[in-house]
Every structure is written in structure tokens, then in C-alpha cells.
């Protein structure tokens, strides 16, 4: 089973498997039926404070990833992350984000943790 990271604005593909939105806010300008999102576990999204810190240019991606991983150890986040891990036992999972640079986003951190 595999984990992919894609932009939520890209059209759905058959090999996406279960499509999981990993952003806290709904993507701008995207109709919910067009997104084809199967799950939206908000508990695994970065906190508002962390998101603002990172997008404000105050730190590196590596530091953001460390802080985000620490947030994912909280009970509610860890439980939601386990739920996404369970999806992998049934098939492929695609993590969806509105980020313009998914390779330097929280979705990539999640993908790495899920594949570990």
C-alpha cells in the first residue's frame, strides 16, 4: 500500500485510493463535490500558531517538521493519525493539500510518518 501527496486542486485519479484532506481550512474556490474528499481528519493538521509561524518565514522547513511531529504526539492527533494508518491496510491513500509546494508542506511530513 502506498501514500501519495497531491494538491487538492488536481483532478482525482483512480489510483488515489482513499483521498484524505490534511488541511485545517477548506481550500478556497473548490466545491466540496469536485474535491472528492473521502476523509478530513482536522486533528492531524498543524495548529494555527505553527502554520502562521511557518508561513511567516520565521523558520526552516526542517524546524517546522520537528514542531509538527511534536504536535502529532498529542492524544487526539495521534488517534487520528492511527486512523489514517489503518486506511493503509486496505489500500492506497492520497494526502491532499492546497499548498502550492506540497513537497515542503505538512502533507509530506505526514506521508513520511505513515510510511515509517
Tab-separated table of N, CA and C in Angstrom:
chain	number	residue	atom	x	y	z
A	1	UNK	N	0.837	-1.168	0.000
A	1	UNK	CA	0.000	0.000	0.000
A	1	UNK	C	0.889	1.241	0.000
A	2	UNK	N	0.430	2.268	-0.651
A	2	UNK	CA	1.268	3.458	-0.777
A	2	UNK	C	0.547	4.705	-0.294
A	3	UNK	N	1.361	5.716	0.021
A	3	UNK	CA	0.869	7.034	0.412
A	3	UNK	C	1.383	8.012	-0.629
A	4	UNK	N	0.462	8.789	-1.178
A	4	UNK	CA	0.825	9.831	-2.138
A	4	UNK	C	0.437	11.179	-1.559
A	5	UNK	N	1.128	12.217	-2.018
A	5	UNK	CA	0.787	13.594	-1.662
A	5	UNK	C	0.459	14.307	-2.963
A	6	UNK	N	-0.713	14.929	-3.003
A	6	UNK	CA	-1.145	15.655	-4.198
A	6	UNK	C	-1.839	16.936	-3.784
A	7	UNK	N	-1.910	17.860	-4.723
A	7	UNK	CA	-2.688	19.082	-4.485
A	7	UNK	C	-4.165	18.740	-4.618
A	8	UNK	N	-4.965	19.282	-3.765
A	8	UNK	CA	-6.399	19.023	-3.766
A	8	UNK	C	-7.061	19.567	-5.026
A	9	UNK	N	-6.428	20.529	-5.667
A	9	UNK	CA	-6.978	21.127	-6.874
A	9	UNK	C	-6.773	20.255	-8.115
A	10	UNK	N	-5.866	19.274	-8.032
A	10	UNK	CA	-5.646	18.369	-9.156
A	10	UNK	C	-6.821	17.406	-9.272
A	11	UNK	N	-7.173	17.011	-10.494
A	11	UNK	CA	-8.302	16.082	-10.658
A	11	UNK	C	-8.013	14.734	-9.985
A	12	UNK	N	-9.056	14.129	-9.454
A	12	UNK	CA	-8.928	12.810	-8.830
A	12	UNK	C	-8.515	11.788	-9.874
A	13	UNK	N	-7.719	10.808	-9.444
A	13	UNK	CA	-7.284	9.723	-10.311
A	13	UNK	C	-7.685	8.394	-9.681
A	14	UNK	N	-7.922	7.371	-10.476
A	14	UNK	CA	-8.326	6.072	-9.930
A	14	UNK	C	-7.319	5.495	-8.936
A	15	UNK	N	-6.028	5.767	-9.149
A	15	UNK	CA	-5.013	5.209	-8.248
A	15	UNK	C	-4.857	5.998	-6.947
A	16	UNK	N	-5.669	7.022	-6.738
A	16	UNK	CA	-5.599	7.794	-5.493
A	16	UNK	C	-5.974	6.959	-4.274
A	17	UNK	N	-6.836	6.000	-4.432
A	17	UNK	CA	-7.320	5.264	-3.271
A	17	UNK	C	-8.197	6.170	-2.425
A	18	UNK	N	-8.028	6.098	-1.113
A	18	UNK	CA	-8.784	6.954	-0.200
A	18	UNK	C	-8.143	8.332	-0.216
A	19	UNK	N	-8.960	9.343	-0.472
A	19	UNK	CA	-8.482	10.727	-0.550
A	19	UNK	C	-8.737	11.430	0.781
A	20	UNK	N	-7.637	11.869	1.419
A	20	UNK	CA	-7.709	12.456	2.757
A	20	UNK	C	-7.207	13.895	2.701
A	21	UNK	N	-8.086	14.838	2.990
A	21	UNK	CA	-7.699	16.245	3.062
A	21	UNK	C	-6.981	16.470	4.387
A	22	UNK	N	-5.764	17.025	4.319
A	22	UNK	CA	-4.968	17.209	5.531
A	22	UNK	C	-4.731	18.688	5.844
A	23	UNK	N	-5.573	19.559	5.324
A	23	UNK	CA	-5.525	20.984	5.639
A	23	UNK	C	-6.614	21.319	6.655
A	24	UNK	N	-6.330	22.260	7.533
A	24	UNK	CA	-7.316	22.653	8.551
A	24	UNK	C	-8.482	23.424	7.941
A	25	UNK	N	-8.187	24.243	6.919
A	25	UNK	CA	-9.219	25.055	6.276
A	25	UNK	C	-9.589	24.457	4.927
A	26	UNK	N	-10.848	24.595	4.558
A	26	UNK	CA	-11.278	24.100	3.254
A	26	UNK	C	-10.603	24.936	2.164
A	27	UNK	N	-10.100	24.311	1.109
A	27	UNK	CA	-9.404	25.043	0.039
A	27	UNK	C	-10.301	26.067	-0.644
A	28	UNK	N	-9.769	27.241	-0.852
A	28	UNK	CA	-10.523	28.336	-1.473
A	28	UNK	C	-10.938	27.988	-2.895
A	29	UNK	N	-12.170	28.347	-3.198
A	29	UNK	CA	-12.661	28.218	-4.557
A	29	UNK	C	-12.925	26.808	-5.031
A	30	UNK	N	-12.906	25.837	-4.139
A	30	UNK	CA	-13.101	24.444	-4.526
A	30	UNK	C	-14.424	23.936	-3.971
A	31	UNK	N	-15.289	23.482	-4.867
A	31	UNK	CA	-16.569	22.919	-4.440
A	31	UNK	C	-16.324	21.563	-3.773
A	32	UNK	N	-17.059	21.291	-2.720
A	32	UNK	CA	-16.846	20.042	-1.980
A	32	UNK	C	-17.064	18.804	-2.837
A	33	UNK	N	-18.051	18.826	-3.719
A	33	UNK	CA	-18.284	17.648	-4.551
A	33	UNK	C	-17.186	17.480	-5.601
A	34	UNK	N	-16.561	18.559	-6.044
A	34	UNK	CA	-15.485	18.484	-7.033
A	34	UNK	C	-14.185	17.952	-6.423
A	35	UNK	N	-14.006	18.126	-5.130
A	35	UNK	CA	-12.768	17.722	-4.463
A	35	UNK	C	-12.661	16.212	-4.285
A	36	UNK	N	-13.790	15.552	-4.209
A	36	UNK	CA	-13.816	14.101	-3.997
A	36	UNK	C	-12.968	13.704	-2.781
A	37	UNK	N	-13.213	14.354	-1.663
A	37	UNK	CA	-12.521	14.066	-0.416
A	37	UNK	C	-13.300	12.991	0.329
A	38	UNK	N	-12.589	11.932	0.735
A	38	UNK	CA	-13.230	10.851	1.474
A	38	UNK	C	-13.195	11.083	2.983
A	39	UNK	N	-12.103	11.685	3.460
A	39	UNK	CA	-11.979	11.959	4.896
A	39	UNK	C	-11.278	13.297	5.092
A	40	UNK	N	-11.595	13.934	6.222
A	40	UNK	CA	-10.997	15.219	6.571
A	40	UNK	C	-10.718	15.238	8.069
A	41	UNK	N	-9.665	14.547	8.514
A	41	UNK	CA	-9.338	14.494	9.942
A	41	UNK	C	-8.576	15.744	10.393
A	42	UNK	N	-9.296	16.739	10.841
A	42	UNK	CA	-8.682	18.019	11.195
A	42	UNK	C	-7.689	17.902	12.347
A	43	UNK	N	-7.794	16.846	13.144
A	43	UNK	CA	-6.894	16.683	14.289
A	43	UNK	C	-5.442	16.459	13.873
A	44	UNK	N	-5.197	16.060	12.616
A	44	UNK	CA	-3.810	15.835	12.189
A	44	UNK	C	-3.236	17.028	11.417
A	45	UNK	N	-3.954	18.119	11.400
A	45	UNK	CA	-3.449	19.303	10.706
A	45	UNK	C	-2.598	20.137	11.669
A	46	UNK	N	-1.650	20.890	11.142
A	46	UNK	CA	-0.841	21.739	12.024
A	46	UNK	C	-1.710	22.782	12.737
A	47	UNK	N	-1.307	23.136	13.922
A	47	UNK	CA	-2.038	24.163	14.662
A	47	UNK	C	-1.971	25.492	13.910
A	48	UNK	N	-2.909	26.349	14.210
A	48	UNK	CA	-2.932	27.676	13.591
A	48	UNK	C	-1.643	28.422	13.908
A	49	UNK	N	-1.166	28.316	15.140
A	49	UNK	CA	0.055	29.008	15.540
A	49	UNK	C	1.251	28.513	14.728
A	50	UNK	N	1.378	27.199	14.580
A	50	UNK	CA	2.502	26.637	13.839
A	50	UNK	C	2.412	27.011	12.359
A	51	UNK	N	1.228	26.943	11.824
A	51	UNK	CA	1.023	27.282	10.415
A	51	UNK	C	1.417	28.748	10.153
A	52	UNK	N	0.978	29.641	11.029
A	52	UNK	CA	1.303	31.063	10.865
A	52	UNK	C	2.806	31.310	11.037
A	53	UNK	N	3.412	30.619	11.982
A	53	UNK	CA	4.848	30.756	12.208
A	53	UNK	C	5.615	30.351	10.949
A	54	UNK	N	5.270	29.208	10.386
A	54	UNK	CA	5.989	28.707	9.215
A	54	UNK	C	5.760	29.590	7.990
A	55	UNK	N	4.526	29.967	7.730
A	55	UNK	CA	4.226	30.779	6.560
A	55	UNK	C	4.689	32.231	6.731
A	56	UNK	N	4.982	32.609	7.954
A	56	UNK	CA	5.523	33.942	8.202
A	56	UNK	C	7.013	34.041	7.910
A	57	UNK	N	7.614	32.907	7.549
A	57	UNK	CA	9.026	32.898	7.183
A	57	UNK	C	9.985	32.948	8.347
A	58	UNK	N	9.499	32.586	9.543
A	58	UNK	CA	10.346	32.686	10.724
A	58	UNK	C	11.274	31.492	10.929
A	59	UNK	N	10.999	30.395	10.264
A	59	UNK	CA	11.819	29.208	10.494
A	59	UNK	C	11.976	28.373	9.246
A	60	UNK	N	12.816	27.371	9.356
A	60	UNK	CA	13.093	26.485	8.233
A	60	UNK	C	12.050	25.376	8.150
A	61	UNK	N	12.003	24.715	7.015
A	61	UNK	CA	11.101	23.579	6.847
A	61	UNK	C	11.450	22.468	7.840
A	62	UNK	N	12.737	22.247	8.070
A	62	UNK	CA	13.171	21.205	8.994
A	62	UNK	C	12.658	21.471	10.408
A	63	UNK	N	12.740	22.739	10.839
A	63	UNK	CA	12.238	23.087	12.170
A	63	UNK	C	10.721	22.960	12.221
A	64	UNK	N	10.050	23.375	11.144
A	64	UNK	CA	8.598	23.209	11.056
A	64	UNK	C	8.231	21.728	11.194
A	65	UNK	N	8.936	20.862	10.470
A	65	UNK	CA	8.646	19.424	10.507
A	65	UNK	C	8.816	18.868	11.920
A	66	UNK	N	9.850	19.294	12.622
A	66	UNK	CA	10.077	18.847	14.007
A	66	UNK	C	8.934	19.287	14.917
A	67	UNK	N	8.550	20.550	14.804
A	67	UNK	CA	7.465	21.058	15.648
A	67	UNK	C	6.139	20.374	15.318
A	68	UNK	N	5.911	20.128	14.044
A	68	UNK	CA	4.678	19.465	13.626
A	68	UNK	C	4.631	18.027	14.138
A	69	UNK	N	5.744	17.318	14.025
A	69	UNK	CA	5.784	15.953	14.557
A	69	UNK	C	5.495	15.940	16.055
A	70	UNK	N	5.982	16.935	16.776
A	70	UNK	CA	5.705	17.036	18.212
A	70	UNK	C	4.208	17.239	18.450
A	71	UNK	N	3.566	18.072	17.616
A	71	UNK	CA	2.118	18.273	17.762
A	71	UNK	C	1.351	16.968	17.522
A	72	UNK	N	1.859	16.134	16.645
A	72	UNK	CA	1.157	14.890	16.304
A	72	UNK	C	1.212	13.840	17.415
A	73	UNK	N	1.976	14.113	18.481
A	73	UNK	CA	2.017	13.177	19.602
A	73	UNK	C	0.885	13.415	20.602
A	74	UNK	N	0.183	14.533	20.473
A	74	UNK	CA	-0.970	14.807	21.344
A	74	UNK	C	-2.025	13.726	21.106
A	75	UNK	N	-2.785	13.401	22.136
A	75	UNK	CA	-3.721	12.279	22.083
A	75	UNK	C	-4.656	12.303	20.877
A	76	UNK	N	-5.345	13.417	20.673
A	76	UNK	CA	-6.323	13.485	19.586
A	76	UNK	C	-5.648	13.350	18.215
A	77	UNK	N	-4.506	13.990	18.051
A	77	UNK	CA	-3.779	13.918	16.782
A	77	UNK	C	-3.237	12.510	16.545
A	78	UNK	N	-2.681	11.902	17.583
A	78	UNK	CA	-2.139	10.547	17.454
A	78	UNK	C	-3.235	9.550	17.094
A	79	UNK	N	-4.406	9.717	17.677
A	79	UNK	CA	-5.535	8.835	17.372
A	79	UNK	C	-5.980	9.002	15.914
A	80	UNK	N	-6.055	10.231	15.461
A	80	UNK	CA	-6.444	10.493	14.070
A	80	UNK	C	-5.386	9.962	13.101
A	81	UNK	N	-4.117	10.103	13.456
A	81	UNK	CA	-3.042	9.577	12.622
A	81	UNK	C	-3.126	8.055	12.534
A	82	UNK	N	-3.439	7.406	13.642
A	82	UNK	CA	-3.634	5.949	13.630
A	82	UNK	C	-4.800	5.555	12.722
A	83	UNK	N	-5.824	6.399	12.674
A	83	UNK	CA	-6.960	6.135	11.793
A	83	UNK	C	-6.554	6.159	10.329
A	84	UNK	N	-5.678	7.089	9.973
A	84	UNK	CA	-5.194	7.155	8.592
A	84	UNK	C	-4.273	5.965	8.318
A	85	UNK	N	-3.462	5.586	9.304
A	85	UNK	CA	-2.611	4.393	9.155
A	85	UNK	C	-3.468	3.156	8.877
A	86	UNK	N	-4.590	3.049	9.553
A	86	UNK	CA	-5.481	1.903	9.362
A	86	UNK	C	-6.002	1.846	7.929
A	87	UNK	N	-6.206	3.011	7.310
A	87	UNK	CA	-6.656	3.041	5.923
A	87	UNK	C	-5.640	2.385	4.995
A	88	UNK	N	-4.371	2.505	5.339
A	88	UNK	CA	-3.313	1.925	4.513
A	88	UNK	C	-3.393	0.403	4.456
A	89	UNK	N	-3.978	-0.206	5.462
A	89	UNK	CA	-4.117	-1.670	5.462
A	89	UNK	C	-5.109	-2.127	4.410
A	90	UNK	N	-5.968	-1.230	3.982
A	90	UNK	CA	-6.991	-1.571	2.991
A	90	UNK	C	-6.608	-1.165	1.577
A	91	UNK	N	-5.633	-0.285	1.428
A	91	UNK	CA	-5.263	0.153	0.087
A	91	UNK	C	-4.477	1.447	0.098
A	92	UNK	N	-4.399	2.063	-1.047
A	92	UNK	CA	-3.640	3.295	-1.207
A	92	UNK	C	-4.359	4.480	-0.567
A	93	UNK	N	-3.556	5.451	-0.132
A	93	UNK	CA	-4.070	6.676	0.481
A	93	UNK	C	-3.390	7.866	-0.194
A	94	UNK	N	-4.170	8.872	-0.532
A	94	UNK	CA	-3.628	10.110	-1.076
A	94	UNK	C	-3.927	11.240	-0.104
A	95	UNK	N	-2.864	11.904	0.336
A	95	UNK	CA	-2.998	13.054	1.227
A	95	UNK	C	-3.126	14.297	0.354
A	96	UNK	N	-4.183	15.038	0.578
A	96	UNK	CA	-4.489	16.207	-0.247
A	96	UNK	C	-4.221	17.492	0.517
A	97	UNK	N	-3.572	18.431	-0.153
A	97	UNK	CA	-3.293	19.726	0.446
A	97	UNK	C	-3.451	20.817	-0.612
A	98	UNK	N	-3.777	22.003	-0.170
A	98	UNK	CA	-3.882	23.144	-1.068
A	98	UNK	C	-2.536	23.843	-1.239
A	99	UNK	N	-1.540	23.401	-0.512
A	99	UNK	CA	-0.219	24.025	-0.574
A	99	UNK	C	0.311	24.077	-2.001
A	100	UNK	N	0.901	25.212	-2.342
A	100	UNK	CA	1.489	25.360	-3.675
A	100	UNK	C	2.794	24.584	-3.801
A	101	UNK	N	3.391	24.263	-2.658
A	101	UNK	CA	4.626	23.465	-2.646
A	101	UNK	C	4.424	22.262	-1.722
A	102	UNK	N	3.693	21.254	-2.183
A	102	UNK	CA	3.406	20.101	-1.321
A	102	UNK	C	4.650	19.396	-0.794
A	103	UNK	N	5.758	19.456	-1.538
A	103	UNK	CA	6.983	18.787	-1.108
A	103	UNK	C	7.597	19.450	0.123
A	104	UNK	N	7.182	20.662	0.453
A	104	UNK	CA	7.649	21.347	1.657
A	104	UNK	C	6.464	21.740	2.529
A	105	UNK	N	5.551	20.794	2.686
A	105	UNK	CA	4.358	21.057	3.489
A	105	UNK	C	4.195	19.976	4.545
A	106	UNK	N	3.217	20.180	5.389
A	106	UNK	CA	2.911	19.205	6.426
A	106	UNK	C	2.475	17.864	5.831
A	107	UNK	N	1.919	17.876	4.623
A	107	UNK	CA	1.474	16.630	3.990
A	107	UNK	C	2.649	15.690	3.754
A	108	UNK	N	3.793	16.243	3.409
A	108	UNK	CA	4.976	15.416	3.199
A	108	UNK	C	5.470	14.830	4.519
A	109	UNK	N	5.382	15.600	5.585
A	109	UNK	CA	5.744	15.095	6.915
A	109	UNK	C	4.820	13.926	7.276
A	110	UNK	N	3.526	14.108	7.051
A	110	UNK	CA	2.567	13.039	7.332
A	110	UNK	C	2.865	11.793	6.511
A	111	UNK	N	3.139	11.969	5.227
A	111	UNK	CA	3.430	10.825	4.355
A	111	UNK	C	4.634	10.047	4.870
A	112	UNK	N	5.663	10.762	5.277
A	112	UNK	CA	6.863	10.097	5.810
A	112	UNK	C	6.544	9.304	7.076
A	113	UNK	N	5.766	9.900	7.964
A	113	UNK	CA	5.394	9.202	9.199
A	113	UNK	C	4.536	7.973	8.928
A	114	UNK	N	3.644	8.083	7.960
A	114	UNK	CA	2.767	6.962	7.633
A	114	UNK	C	3.519	5.814	6.967
A	115	UNK	N	4.586	6.130	6.245
A	115	UNK	CA	5.350	5.108	5.558
A	115	UNK	C	6.406	4.471	6.447
A	116	UNK	N	6.671	5.071	7.606
A	116	UNK	CA	7.697	4.549	8.521
A	116	UNK	C	7.260	3.269	9.194
